Structure formats: C-alpha cells, structure tokens
Coordinates of C-alpha atoms in Angstrom, one line a residue:
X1 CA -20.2 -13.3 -28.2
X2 CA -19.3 -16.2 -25.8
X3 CA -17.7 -15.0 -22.0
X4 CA -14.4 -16.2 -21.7
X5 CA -13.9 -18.3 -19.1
X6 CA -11.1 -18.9 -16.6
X7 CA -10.4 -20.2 -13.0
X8 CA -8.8 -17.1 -11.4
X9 CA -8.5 -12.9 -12.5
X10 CA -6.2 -11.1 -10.7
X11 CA -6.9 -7.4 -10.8
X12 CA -4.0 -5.1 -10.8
X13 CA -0.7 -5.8 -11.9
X14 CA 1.5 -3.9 -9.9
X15 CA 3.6 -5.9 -6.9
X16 CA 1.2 -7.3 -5.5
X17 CA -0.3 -8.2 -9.2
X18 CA 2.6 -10.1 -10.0
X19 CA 3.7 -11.7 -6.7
X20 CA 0.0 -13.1 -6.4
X21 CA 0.5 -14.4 -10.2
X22 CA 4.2 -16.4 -9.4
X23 CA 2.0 -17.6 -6.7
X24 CA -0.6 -18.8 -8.6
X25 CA 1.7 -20.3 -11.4
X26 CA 4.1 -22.2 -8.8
X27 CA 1.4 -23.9 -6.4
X28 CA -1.3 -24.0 -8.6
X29 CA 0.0 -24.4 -12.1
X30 CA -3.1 -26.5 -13.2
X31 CA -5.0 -23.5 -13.4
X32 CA -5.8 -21.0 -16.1
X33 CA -5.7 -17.6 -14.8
X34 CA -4.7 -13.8 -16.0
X35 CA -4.3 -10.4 -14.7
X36 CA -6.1 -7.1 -15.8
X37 CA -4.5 -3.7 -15.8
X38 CA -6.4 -0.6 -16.3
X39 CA -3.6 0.9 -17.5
X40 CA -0.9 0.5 -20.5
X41 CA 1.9 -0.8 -18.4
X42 CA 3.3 -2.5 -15.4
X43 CA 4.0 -1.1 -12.3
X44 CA 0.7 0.4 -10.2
X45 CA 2.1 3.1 -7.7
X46 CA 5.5 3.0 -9.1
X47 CA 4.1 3.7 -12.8
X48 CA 1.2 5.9 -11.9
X49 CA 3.0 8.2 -9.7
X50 CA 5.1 11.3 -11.5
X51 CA 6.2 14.0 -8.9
X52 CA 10.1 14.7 -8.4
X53 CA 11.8 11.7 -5.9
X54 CA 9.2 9.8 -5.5
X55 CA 10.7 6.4 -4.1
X56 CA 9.9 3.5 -1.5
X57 CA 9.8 4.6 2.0
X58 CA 11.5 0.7 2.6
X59 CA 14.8 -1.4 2.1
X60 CA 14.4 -2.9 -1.1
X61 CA 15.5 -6.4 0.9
X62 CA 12.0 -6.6 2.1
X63 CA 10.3 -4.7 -0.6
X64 CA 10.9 -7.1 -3.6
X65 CA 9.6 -10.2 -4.2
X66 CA 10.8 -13.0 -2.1
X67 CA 11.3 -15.3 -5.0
X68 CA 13.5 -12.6 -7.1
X69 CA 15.4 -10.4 -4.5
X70 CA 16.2 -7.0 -5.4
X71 CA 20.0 -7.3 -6.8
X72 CA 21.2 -3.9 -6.9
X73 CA 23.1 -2.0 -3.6
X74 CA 20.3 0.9 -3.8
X75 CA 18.5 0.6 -0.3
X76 CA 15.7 2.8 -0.8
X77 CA 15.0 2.9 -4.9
X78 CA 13.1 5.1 -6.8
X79 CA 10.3 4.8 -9.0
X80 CA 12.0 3.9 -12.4
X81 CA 14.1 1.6 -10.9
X82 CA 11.2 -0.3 -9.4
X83 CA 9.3 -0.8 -12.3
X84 CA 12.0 -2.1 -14.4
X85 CA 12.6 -4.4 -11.2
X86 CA 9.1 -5.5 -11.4
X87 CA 9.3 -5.8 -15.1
X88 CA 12.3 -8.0 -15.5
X89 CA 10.6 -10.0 -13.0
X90 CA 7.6 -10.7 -14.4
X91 CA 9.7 -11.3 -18.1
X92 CA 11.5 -14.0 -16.3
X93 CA 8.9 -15.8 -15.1
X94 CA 6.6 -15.4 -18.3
X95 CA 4.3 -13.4 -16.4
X96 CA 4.0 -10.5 -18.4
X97 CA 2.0 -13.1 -21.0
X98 CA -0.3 -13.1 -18.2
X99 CA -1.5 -9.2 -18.3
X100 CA -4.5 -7.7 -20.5
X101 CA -3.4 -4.4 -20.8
X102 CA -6.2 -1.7 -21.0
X103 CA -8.8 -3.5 -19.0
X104 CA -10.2 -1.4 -16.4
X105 CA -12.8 -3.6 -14.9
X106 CA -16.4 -2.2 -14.5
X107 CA -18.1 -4.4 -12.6
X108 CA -17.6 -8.3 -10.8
X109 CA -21.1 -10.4 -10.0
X110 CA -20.6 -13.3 -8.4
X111 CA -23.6 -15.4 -8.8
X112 CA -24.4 -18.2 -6.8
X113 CA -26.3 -20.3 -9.1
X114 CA -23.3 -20.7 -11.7
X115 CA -21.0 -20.5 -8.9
X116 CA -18.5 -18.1 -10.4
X117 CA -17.8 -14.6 -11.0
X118 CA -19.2 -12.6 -14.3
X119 CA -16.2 -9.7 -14.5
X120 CA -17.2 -6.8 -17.0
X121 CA -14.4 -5.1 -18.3
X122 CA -14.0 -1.6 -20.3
X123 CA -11.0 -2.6 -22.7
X124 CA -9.7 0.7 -24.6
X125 CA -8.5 0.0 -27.8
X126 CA -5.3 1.3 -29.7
X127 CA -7.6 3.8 -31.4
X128 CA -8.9 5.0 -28.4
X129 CA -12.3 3.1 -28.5
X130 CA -13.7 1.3 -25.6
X131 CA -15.7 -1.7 -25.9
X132 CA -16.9 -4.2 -22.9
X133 CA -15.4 -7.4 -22.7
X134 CA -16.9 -10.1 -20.1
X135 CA -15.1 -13.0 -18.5
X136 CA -16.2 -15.3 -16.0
X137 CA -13.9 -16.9 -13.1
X138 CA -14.3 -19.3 -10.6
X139 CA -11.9 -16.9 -8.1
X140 CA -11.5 -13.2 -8.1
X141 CA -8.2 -11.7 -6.5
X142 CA -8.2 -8.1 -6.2
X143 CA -4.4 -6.7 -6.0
X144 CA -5.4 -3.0 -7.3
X145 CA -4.7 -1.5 -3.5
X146 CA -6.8 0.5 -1.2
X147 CA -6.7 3.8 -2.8
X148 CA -8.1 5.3 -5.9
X149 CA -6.1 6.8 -9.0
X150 CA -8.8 8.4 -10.4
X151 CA -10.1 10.0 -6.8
X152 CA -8.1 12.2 -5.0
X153 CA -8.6 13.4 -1.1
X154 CA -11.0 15.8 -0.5
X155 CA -9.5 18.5 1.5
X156 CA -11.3 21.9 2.8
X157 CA -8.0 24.7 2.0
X158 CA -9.9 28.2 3.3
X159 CA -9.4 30.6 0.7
X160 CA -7.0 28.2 -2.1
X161 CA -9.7 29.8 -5.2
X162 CA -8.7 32.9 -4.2
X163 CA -4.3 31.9 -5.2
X164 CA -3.1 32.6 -8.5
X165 CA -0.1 30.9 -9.3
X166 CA -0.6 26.7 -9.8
X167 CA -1.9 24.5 -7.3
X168 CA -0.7 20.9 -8.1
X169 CA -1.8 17.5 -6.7
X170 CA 1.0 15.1 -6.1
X171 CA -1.5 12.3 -7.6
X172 CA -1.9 14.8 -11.2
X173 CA 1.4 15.5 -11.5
X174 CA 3.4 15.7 -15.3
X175 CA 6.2 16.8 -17.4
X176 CA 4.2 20.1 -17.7
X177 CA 4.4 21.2 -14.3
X178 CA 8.0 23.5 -13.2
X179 CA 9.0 24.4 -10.5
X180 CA 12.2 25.8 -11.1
X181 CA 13.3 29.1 -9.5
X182 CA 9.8 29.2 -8.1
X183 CA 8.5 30.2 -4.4
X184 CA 7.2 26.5 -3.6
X185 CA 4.7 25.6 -0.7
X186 CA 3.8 22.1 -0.1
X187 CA 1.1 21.6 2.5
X188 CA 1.2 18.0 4.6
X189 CA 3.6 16.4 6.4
X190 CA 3.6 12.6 5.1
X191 CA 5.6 10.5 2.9
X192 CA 5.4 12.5 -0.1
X193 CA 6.3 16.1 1.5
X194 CA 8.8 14.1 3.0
X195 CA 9.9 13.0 -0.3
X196 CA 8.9 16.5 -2.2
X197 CA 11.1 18.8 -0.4
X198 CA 14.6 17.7 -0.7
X199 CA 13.8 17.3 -4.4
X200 CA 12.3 20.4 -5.5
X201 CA 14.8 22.1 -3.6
X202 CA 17.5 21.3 -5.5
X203 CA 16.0 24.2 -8.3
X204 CA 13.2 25.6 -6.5
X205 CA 14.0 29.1 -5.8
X206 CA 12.2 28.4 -2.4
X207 CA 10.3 25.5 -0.4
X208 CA 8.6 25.4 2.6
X209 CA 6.6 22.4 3.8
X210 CA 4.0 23.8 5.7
X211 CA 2.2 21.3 8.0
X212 CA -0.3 20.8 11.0
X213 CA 1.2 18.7 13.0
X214 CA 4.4 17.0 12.5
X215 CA 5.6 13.4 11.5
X216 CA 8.4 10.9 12.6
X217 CA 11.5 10.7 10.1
X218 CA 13.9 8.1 10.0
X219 CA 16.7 7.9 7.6
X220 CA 18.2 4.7 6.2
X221 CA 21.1 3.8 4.5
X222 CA 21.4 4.5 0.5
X223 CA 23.2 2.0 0.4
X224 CA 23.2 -2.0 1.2
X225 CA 26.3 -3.4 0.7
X226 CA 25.2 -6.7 3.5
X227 CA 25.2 -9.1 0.6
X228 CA 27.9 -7.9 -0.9
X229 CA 29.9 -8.6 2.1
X230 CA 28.2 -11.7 3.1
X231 CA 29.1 -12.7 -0.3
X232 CA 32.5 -12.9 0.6
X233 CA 32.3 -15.9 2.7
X234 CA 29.4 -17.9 1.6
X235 CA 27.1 -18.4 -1.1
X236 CA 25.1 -15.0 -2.8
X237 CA 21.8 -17.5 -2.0
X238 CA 23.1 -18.1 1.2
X239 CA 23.9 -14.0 1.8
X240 CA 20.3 -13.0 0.6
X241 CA 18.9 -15.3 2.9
X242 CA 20.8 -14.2 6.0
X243 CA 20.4 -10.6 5.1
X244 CA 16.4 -10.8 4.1
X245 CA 16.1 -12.7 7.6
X246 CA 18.6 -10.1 9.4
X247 CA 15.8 -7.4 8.1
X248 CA 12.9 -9.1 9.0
X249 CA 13.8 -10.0 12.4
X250 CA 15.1 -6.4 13.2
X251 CA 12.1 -4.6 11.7
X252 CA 9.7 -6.9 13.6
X253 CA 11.3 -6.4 16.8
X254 CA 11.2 -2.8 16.3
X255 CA 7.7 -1.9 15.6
X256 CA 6.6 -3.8 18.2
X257 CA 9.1 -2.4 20.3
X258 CA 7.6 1.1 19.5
X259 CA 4.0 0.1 19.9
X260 CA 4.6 -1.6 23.3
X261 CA 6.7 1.2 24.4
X262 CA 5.7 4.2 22.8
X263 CA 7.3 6.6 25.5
X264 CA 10.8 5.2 24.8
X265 CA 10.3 4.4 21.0
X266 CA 9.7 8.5 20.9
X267 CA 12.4 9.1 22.5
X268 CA 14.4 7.1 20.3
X269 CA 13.2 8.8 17.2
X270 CA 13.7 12.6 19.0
X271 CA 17.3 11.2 19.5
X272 CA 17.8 9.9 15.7
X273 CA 16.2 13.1 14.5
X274 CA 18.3 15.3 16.2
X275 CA 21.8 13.5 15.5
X276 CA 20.5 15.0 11.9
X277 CA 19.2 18.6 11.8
X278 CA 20.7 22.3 12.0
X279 CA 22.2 22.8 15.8
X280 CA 19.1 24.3 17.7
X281 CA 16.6 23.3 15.3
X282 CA 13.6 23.7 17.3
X283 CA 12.7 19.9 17.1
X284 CA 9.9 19.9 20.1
X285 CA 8.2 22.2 17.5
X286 CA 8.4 20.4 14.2
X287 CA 9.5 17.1 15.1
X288 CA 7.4 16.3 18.0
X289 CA 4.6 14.6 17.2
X290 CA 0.9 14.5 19.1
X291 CA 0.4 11.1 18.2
X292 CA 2.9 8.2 19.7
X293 CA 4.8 6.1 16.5
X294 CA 2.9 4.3 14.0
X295 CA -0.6 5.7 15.2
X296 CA 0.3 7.0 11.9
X297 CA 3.3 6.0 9.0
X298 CA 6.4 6.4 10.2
X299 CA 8.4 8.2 7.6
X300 CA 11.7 7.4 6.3
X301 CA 14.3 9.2 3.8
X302 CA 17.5 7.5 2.0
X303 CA 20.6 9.1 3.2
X304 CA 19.2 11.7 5.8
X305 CA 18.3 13.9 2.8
X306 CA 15.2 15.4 4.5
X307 CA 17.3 16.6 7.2
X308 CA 20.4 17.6 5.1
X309 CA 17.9 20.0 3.0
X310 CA 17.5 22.1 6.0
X311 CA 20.6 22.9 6.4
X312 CA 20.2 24.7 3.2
X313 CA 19.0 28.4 3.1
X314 CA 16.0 27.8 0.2
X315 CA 14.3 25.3 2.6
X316 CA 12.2 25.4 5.3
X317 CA 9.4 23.9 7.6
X318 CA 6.7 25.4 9.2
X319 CA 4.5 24.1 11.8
X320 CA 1.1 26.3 12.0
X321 CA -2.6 26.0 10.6
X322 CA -3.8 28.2 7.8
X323 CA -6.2 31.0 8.4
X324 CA -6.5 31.2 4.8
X325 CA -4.6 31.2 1.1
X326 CA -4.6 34.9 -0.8
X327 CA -3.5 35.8 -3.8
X328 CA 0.3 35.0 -3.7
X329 CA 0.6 33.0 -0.7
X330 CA -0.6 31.8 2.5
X331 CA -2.0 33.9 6.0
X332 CA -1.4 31.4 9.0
X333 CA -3.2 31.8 12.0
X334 CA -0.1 33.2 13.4
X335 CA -0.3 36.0 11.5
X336 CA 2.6 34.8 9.5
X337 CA 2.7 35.4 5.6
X338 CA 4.4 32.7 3.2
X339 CA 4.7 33.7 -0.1
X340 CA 4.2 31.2 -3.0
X341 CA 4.0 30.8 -7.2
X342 CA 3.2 27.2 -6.9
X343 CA 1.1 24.9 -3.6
X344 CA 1.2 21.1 -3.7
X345 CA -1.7 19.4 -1.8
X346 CA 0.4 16.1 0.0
X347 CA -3.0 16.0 1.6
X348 CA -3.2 12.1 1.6
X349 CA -4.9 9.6 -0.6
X350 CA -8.5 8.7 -1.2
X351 CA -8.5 5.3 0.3
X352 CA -11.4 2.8 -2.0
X353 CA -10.4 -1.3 -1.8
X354 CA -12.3 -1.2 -5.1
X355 CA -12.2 2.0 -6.2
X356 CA -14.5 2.4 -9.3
X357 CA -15.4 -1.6 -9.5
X358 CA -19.7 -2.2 -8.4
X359 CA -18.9 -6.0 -6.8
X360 CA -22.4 -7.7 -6.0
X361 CA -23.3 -10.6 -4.7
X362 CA -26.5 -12.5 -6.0
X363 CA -27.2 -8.9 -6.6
X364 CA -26.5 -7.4 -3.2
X365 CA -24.2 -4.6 -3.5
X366 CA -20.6 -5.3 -1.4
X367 CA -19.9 -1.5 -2.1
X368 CA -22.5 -0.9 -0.2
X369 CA -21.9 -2.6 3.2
X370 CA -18.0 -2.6 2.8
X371 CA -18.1 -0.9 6.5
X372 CA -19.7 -3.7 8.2
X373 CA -18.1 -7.1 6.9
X374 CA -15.4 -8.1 8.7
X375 CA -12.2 -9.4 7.1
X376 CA -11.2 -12.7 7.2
X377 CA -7.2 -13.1 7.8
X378 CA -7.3 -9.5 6.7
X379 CA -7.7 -11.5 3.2
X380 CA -11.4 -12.2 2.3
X381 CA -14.8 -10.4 3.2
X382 CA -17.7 -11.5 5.4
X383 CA -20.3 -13.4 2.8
X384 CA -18.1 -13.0 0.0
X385 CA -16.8 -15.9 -2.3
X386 CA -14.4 -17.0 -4.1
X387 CA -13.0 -13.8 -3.9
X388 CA -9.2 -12.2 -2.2
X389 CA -8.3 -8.5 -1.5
X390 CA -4.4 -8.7 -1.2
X391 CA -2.9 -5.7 0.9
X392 CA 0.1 -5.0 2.5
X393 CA 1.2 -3.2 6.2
X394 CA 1.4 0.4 6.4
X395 CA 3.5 0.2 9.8
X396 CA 5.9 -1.8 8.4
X397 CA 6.9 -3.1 4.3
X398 CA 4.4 -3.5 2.0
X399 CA 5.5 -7.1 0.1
X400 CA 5.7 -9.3 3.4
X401 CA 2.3 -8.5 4.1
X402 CA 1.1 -9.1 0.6
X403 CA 2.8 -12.7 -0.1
X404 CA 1.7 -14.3 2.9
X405 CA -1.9 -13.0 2.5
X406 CA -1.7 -14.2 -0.9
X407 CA -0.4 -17.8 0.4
X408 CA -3.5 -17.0 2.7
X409 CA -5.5 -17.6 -0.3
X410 CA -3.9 -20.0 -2.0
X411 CA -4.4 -22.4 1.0
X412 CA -8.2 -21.6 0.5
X413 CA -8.1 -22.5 -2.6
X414 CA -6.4 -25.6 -2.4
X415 CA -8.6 -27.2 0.2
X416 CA -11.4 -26.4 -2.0
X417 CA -9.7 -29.0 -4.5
X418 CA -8.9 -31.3 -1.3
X419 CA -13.1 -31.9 -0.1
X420 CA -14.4 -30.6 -3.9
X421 CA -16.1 -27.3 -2.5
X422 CA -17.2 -25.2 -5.5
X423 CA -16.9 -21.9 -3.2
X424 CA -15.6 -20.5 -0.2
X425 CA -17.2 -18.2 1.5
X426 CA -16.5 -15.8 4.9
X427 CA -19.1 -16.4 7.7
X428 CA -20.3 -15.4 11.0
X429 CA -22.8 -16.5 12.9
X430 CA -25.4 -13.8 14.4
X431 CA -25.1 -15.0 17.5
X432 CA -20.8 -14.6 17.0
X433 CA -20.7 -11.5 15.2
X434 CA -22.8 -9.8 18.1
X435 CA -19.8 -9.6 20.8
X436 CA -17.4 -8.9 17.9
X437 CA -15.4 -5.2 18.6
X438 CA -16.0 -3.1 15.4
X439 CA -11.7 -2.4 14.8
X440 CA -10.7 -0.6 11.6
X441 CA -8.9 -2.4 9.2
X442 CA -6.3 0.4 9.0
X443 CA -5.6 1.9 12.6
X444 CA -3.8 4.6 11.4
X445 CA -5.3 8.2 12.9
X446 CA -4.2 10.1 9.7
X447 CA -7.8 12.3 8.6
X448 CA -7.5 10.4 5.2
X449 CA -7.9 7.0 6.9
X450 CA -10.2 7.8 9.6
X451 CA -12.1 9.2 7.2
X452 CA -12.3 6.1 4.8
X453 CA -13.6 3.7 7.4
X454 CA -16.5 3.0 5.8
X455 CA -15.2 2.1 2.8
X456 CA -12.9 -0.6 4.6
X457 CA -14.0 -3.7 6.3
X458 CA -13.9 -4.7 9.9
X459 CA -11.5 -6.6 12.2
X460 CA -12.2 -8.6 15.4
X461 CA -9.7 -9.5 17.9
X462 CA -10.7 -13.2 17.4
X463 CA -9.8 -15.9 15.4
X464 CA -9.5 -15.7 11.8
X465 CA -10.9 -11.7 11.8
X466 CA -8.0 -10.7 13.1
X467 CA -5.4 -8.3 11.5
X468 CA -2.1 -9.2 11.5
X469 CA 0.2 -6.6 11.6
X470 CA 3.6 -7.9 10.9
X471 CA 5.1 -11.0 8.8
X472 CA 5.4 -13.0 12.4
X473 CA 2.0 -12.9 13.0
X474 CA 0.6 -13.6 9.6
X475 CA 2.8 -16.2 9.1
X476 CA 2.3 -18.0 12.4
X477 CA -1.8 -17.7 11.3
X478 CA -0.6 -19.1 7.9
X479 CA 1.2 -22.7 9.2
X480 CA -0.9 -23.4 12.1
X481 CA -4.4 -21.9 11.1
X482 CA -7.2 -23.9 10.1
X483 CA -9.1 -22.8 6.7
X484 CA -12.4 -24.2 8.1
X485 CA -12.6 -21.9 11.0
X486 CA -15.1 -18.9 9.6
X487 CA -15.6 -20.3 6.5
X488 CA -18.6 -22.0 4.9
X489 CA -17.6 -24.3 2.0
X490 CA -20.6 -25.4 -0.5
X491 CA -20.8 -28.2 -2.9
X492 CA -22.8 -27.4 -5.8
X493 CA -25.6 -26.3 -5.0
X494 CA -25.8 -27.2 -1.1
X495 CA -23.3 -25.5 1.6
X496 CA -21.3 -27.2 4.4
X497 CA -20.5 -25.5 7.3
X498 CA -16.7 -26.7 8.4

C-alpha cells in the first residue's frame, strides 16, 4: 500500500495543535496538511487531565487563540470549558476535518535523499485493532508538548509500599477514585496541589498539602468583565483588542519586573499573600520560598480560593520533609504524624519533547542527542529539517509563546518557497558552537526539570539560539530577524549556506 503524501503533519491537536493549523490554513492555504492525535478527542492537557479543579493557571484573554478570543467573563476556566472552547474553534474554522483521530505516531525519518519525512503511525481502530499507517511530509511540526502522558515522574517516597489506603497520581486520575469523607494527603507544592486542595476539601473529610519547600501564589480575578465594560463605549473588536493588549503589556512588565528585581518582586508577593490568609498564618514558613520568583512557576488560583480553604478547619499545609510513609499515614522528620486513607503524588511531570516518537535523521537518532542541539528561536533543532517543536512559556501564558513560534516557522517556510529550498535545516559552525554557553531550554530549578535536561535541547545567548521568554521578545525576533542567520537551506540535492 502506497504512503500517503502531504506537505506538512502537525502532531498533537490540542492548543497549540490547532493554533499552528489556523496558521497553516490562513498564510499558507496552498498546502495540504493534517494533524494526528493519539487520542479520541480534542483537547491535549485539557482532555487528558481528570483530577477535581483542574483549570488554567492564566486569564483566558491571553490563553485562547488570538484569532477567536475567549468570549465568556470566566477569567481562569476549567478544563471542560476549555475544550469546548477549543472545540468550537476548531468547528468554525473547519479544522476539526483536519484531525486523524487515533494516530499515535511511532516513529518520523527524515531522509535526505527524498527530502521529506516518512511518519509511521499506530492508528487503533474502532474494534480495538491497531495497524501502522505511513505518511510522508515535506515538514513535520510537533505541537504534542514537552511532557509525556504515558510517563509519569519518577519520585523516591521512603516507605510509600509500606501505606495501605490508595495512592493516586494526579496524571492516572478517574471516576473510580473518591475522596469523600476521607483523611487526604497530597504531597507537592505546584500547580496542581495548588489546584487539588481547595477542591477536594469541599468533601474530603480532611486535606493537608504536605510539601518541601514552598511556592508563590497569586490570586486572580474569576471574573473579567474588561470587555464588557469597554464594550460600552466602543466596538466588542475594538474592546478585545484594548483589553488583550492591556494584558499583555501588564504581564510583560511584571515578570520582568520580578526577574530584574527579585528582592522587591518577593516582597510584593509576601504582601499579596498575606492580604489573603488566616491572621498569624505563619507565612515566613509556608509561604516563603528559597528560590526568588519564577526560578520556578509562579502559581495562581481564581478568586483567592487556595487561601480562603485555609481558613477552613478540614485544611491544612505543612511544610516538612518525610522520614518515611507507614501504614496509615506519614512520619516527618519532625517527628510529626499525619494520618491518611488516600496520598496524591503532585510530584511534577515527566518532561520528553517527543515522548514515545524515535525521530532519526538519515538514520541518526535525534532522541539520542536531544541534550546537545541547540534550539533555533526556541523553534527548530540543531541539524534537523524541515521539522518545528511548538512550545509555550512556563513564566508567563502558554498561547503567546506558542503562535509566534509557530509564525517562527511559517516564515521558514515561506522563504523556502521565495529561493526554492527543498529543506531547512538548523546549523552551527564548529568553530561557533565552541564558545556557545550550554543554557537549558527550561530554567526552571523545579527537580522535574532539572532533571529532564537531557532530554531538552540547548540555548545560547546569541543570535537565533536564543530563548525568548516573553511575547516582546519573540515578537521583536519575529519582524526584524533574518531566517538565513543559522540556517542552511539546500536545493535538491546540493545545500546553500545563507
């Protein structure tokens, strides 16, 4: 049987799925392309995830797509409500023709010779048979994320065998799982134990998020009525405008506000905490952070309703490290004893750009060396072509980041079409890439990313293999940057240096 052929596969068709397919569509509508989900439906995180609350961490402004903004009040939606968001947006637009449901895609060679990519795919039938299906594609864009579904963090809990009521992973979570009038420990102190414990307490018997070190909170709004008022006096279009530019230019000022000024941006935060938690909460205990803001994600909750949950007398946090879990609970190294029927591990994620994909290169493995290519305009790898990874920020919202990185590409693309290169391809001279710093791609100082270096690419402080880390900066790199700096262009079968 005959590959199918088209000029660009998008893997993934979650946000950034669909965002980098109304790209394709509007400034490239000449070309054939379609995306492959693993799974049966749209959404990624916001369909994948299950446990109680889970939501965006973001103001919906940002978070949808530019070209369909989020009409609904809700500031900070949950995951139900995004998905039908992404849904009717990809209905409107006709992308959900687009998606091949059930494809979970094995392998990707690109081979130099035929210039294009040979994608394997395991497709699972509606009888629960898998066959492989193969497609080749002049361009690959991978919009699956950086961590795995199928993976979860690896964590060392001394003693958690020895417990025997449930221990649940946030990333395994189902309908099967209660909670209800239980004794409830959830150990971590991220965005989901930040989104955990308000909701199970509301029928828990008891929580207690037990964590090693504590995290910035910051509550927003549940509410943004900014276009509703703007409304008033101008056009809606006008009013979304205003208010996604209002957002933009006051969450860019404030990171780097926080970055540059770490000393006062902590103080800020102690000050916002505090306006929020029981009188004499001991904040310089659970609130005070060892690392300065955005070394690692700054949390947020809609509504203050972290902190208004402990005001309540069924929840708790406790700052201490584990000596080790017993039969109904857990010994700290305190000496205190918490008492549990069900732990959740909010542990972090297992980070993998590729998760269970082999990508080879005329037969070189790219798995392989992930660590040690850098990234070009945190969009394309070192020696790579034809081929996108579309993220977003982690200090800052996720869908920015991911549209103008996918415009990033798109401009690649179309100067290919402009001198009639065949491929595009990353590059680095030795002599270059010898005085190149080694950066993380992710310079967050959470275990779960430091511990995933290797299995994300480099950044320089240079030039295109730099990593923005906000819109401004992207955006600027977008408009005035060159798509011949770093990148070797080949015609045919012979390259060009540009």
């Amino acid at each position: 049987m005959a590959a199918e052929e088209l000029d660009i596969l998008i893997i993934g068709a979650g946000l950034s799925g669909i965002n980098a397919a109304y790209r394709l569509q509007t400034e490239l509508p000449h070309r054939t392309f379609a995306l492959l989900e693993s799974r049966h439906e749209i959404g990624g995180t916001w369909a994948f995830w299950k446990y109680p609350g889970i939501r965006t961490d973001s103001a919906m402004a940002l978070f949808g797509f530019p070209w369909r903004p989020w009409p609904y009040e809700q500031n900070m939606a949950d995951a139900p409500q995004i998905k039908a968001y992404m849904e009717e947006c990809a209905a409107a637009e006709g992308i959900d023709k687009k998606i091949r449901f059930h494809h979970r895609v094995k392998s990707a060679s690109w081979s130099s010779e035929e210039q294009k990519w040979t994608v394997e795919c395991d497709v699972t039938g509606s009888d629960g048979s898998v066959e492989t299906k193969v497609i080749k594609a002049w361009w690959l864009i991978n919009c699956a994320g950086y961590y795995s579904y199928s993976k979860v963090q690896p964590v060392v809990i001394p003693g958690i065998e020895n417990f025997r009521g449930e221990v649940v992973h946030p990333q395994s979570w189902n309908d099967s799982v209660e909670y209800a009038d239980k004794k409830v420990i959830i150990i971590g102190s991220g965005a989901t134990a930040i989104t955990l414990l308000p909701a199970l307490a509301k029928t828990a018997k008891n929580v207690t998020m037990l964590q090693r070190s504590p995290s910035y909170v910051m509550s927003l709004p549940r509410k943004d009525r900014s276009v509703k008022s703007l409304s008033r006096w101008m056009p809606e279009n006008w009013a979304i405008t205003i208010n996604w530019w209002t957002r933009m230019i006051v969450e860019t000022l404030f990171v780097q506000f926080v970055l540059n000024f770490p000393k006062q941006g902590r103080r800020f935060l102690r000050a916002a905490m505090l306006q929020h938690l029981p009188k004499g909460y001991d904040v310089d205990k659970h609130f005070n952070p060892r690392y300065d803001p955005f070394q690692q994600r700054l949390c947020f909750c809609p509504g203050a309703d972290f902190f208004k949950v402990l005001h309540q007398p069924n929840a708790q946090i406790v700052t201490d490290i584990i000596d080790t879990v017993t039969e109904d609970g857990i010994l700290l190294k305190s000496g205190e004893k918490l008492e549990a029927d069900m732990i959740i591990t909010a542990t972090g994620l297992y980070m993998s750009v590729f998760d269970l994909t082999a990508i080879t290169v005329d037969g070189q493995s790219v798995n392989d060396t992930l660590g040690e290519r850098y990234a070009w305009n945190a969009t394309m790898l070192e020696g790579v072509p034809n081929a996108g990874m579309v993220t977003g920020y982690v200090a800052a919202t996720w869908t920015p980041g991911a549209d103008v990185r996918t415009r990033q590409l798109i401009k690649v693309i179309k100067q290919q079409e402009k001198i009639g290169a065949v491929s595009a391809t990353p590059y680095i001279e030795d002599s270059e890439r010898a005085k190149f710093a080694a950066n993380p791609f992710m310079t967050l100082s959470a275990t779960y990313t430091i511990t995933a270096r290797k299995r994300l690419p480099l950044t320089a402080n240079v030039g295109p293999w730099r990593a923005g880390s906000n819109w401004a900066q992207d955006w600027w790199r977008l408009v005035t940057g060159s798509v011949n700096a770093g990148m070797k262009y080949a015609f045919n079968t012979k390259s060009k240096d540009i």
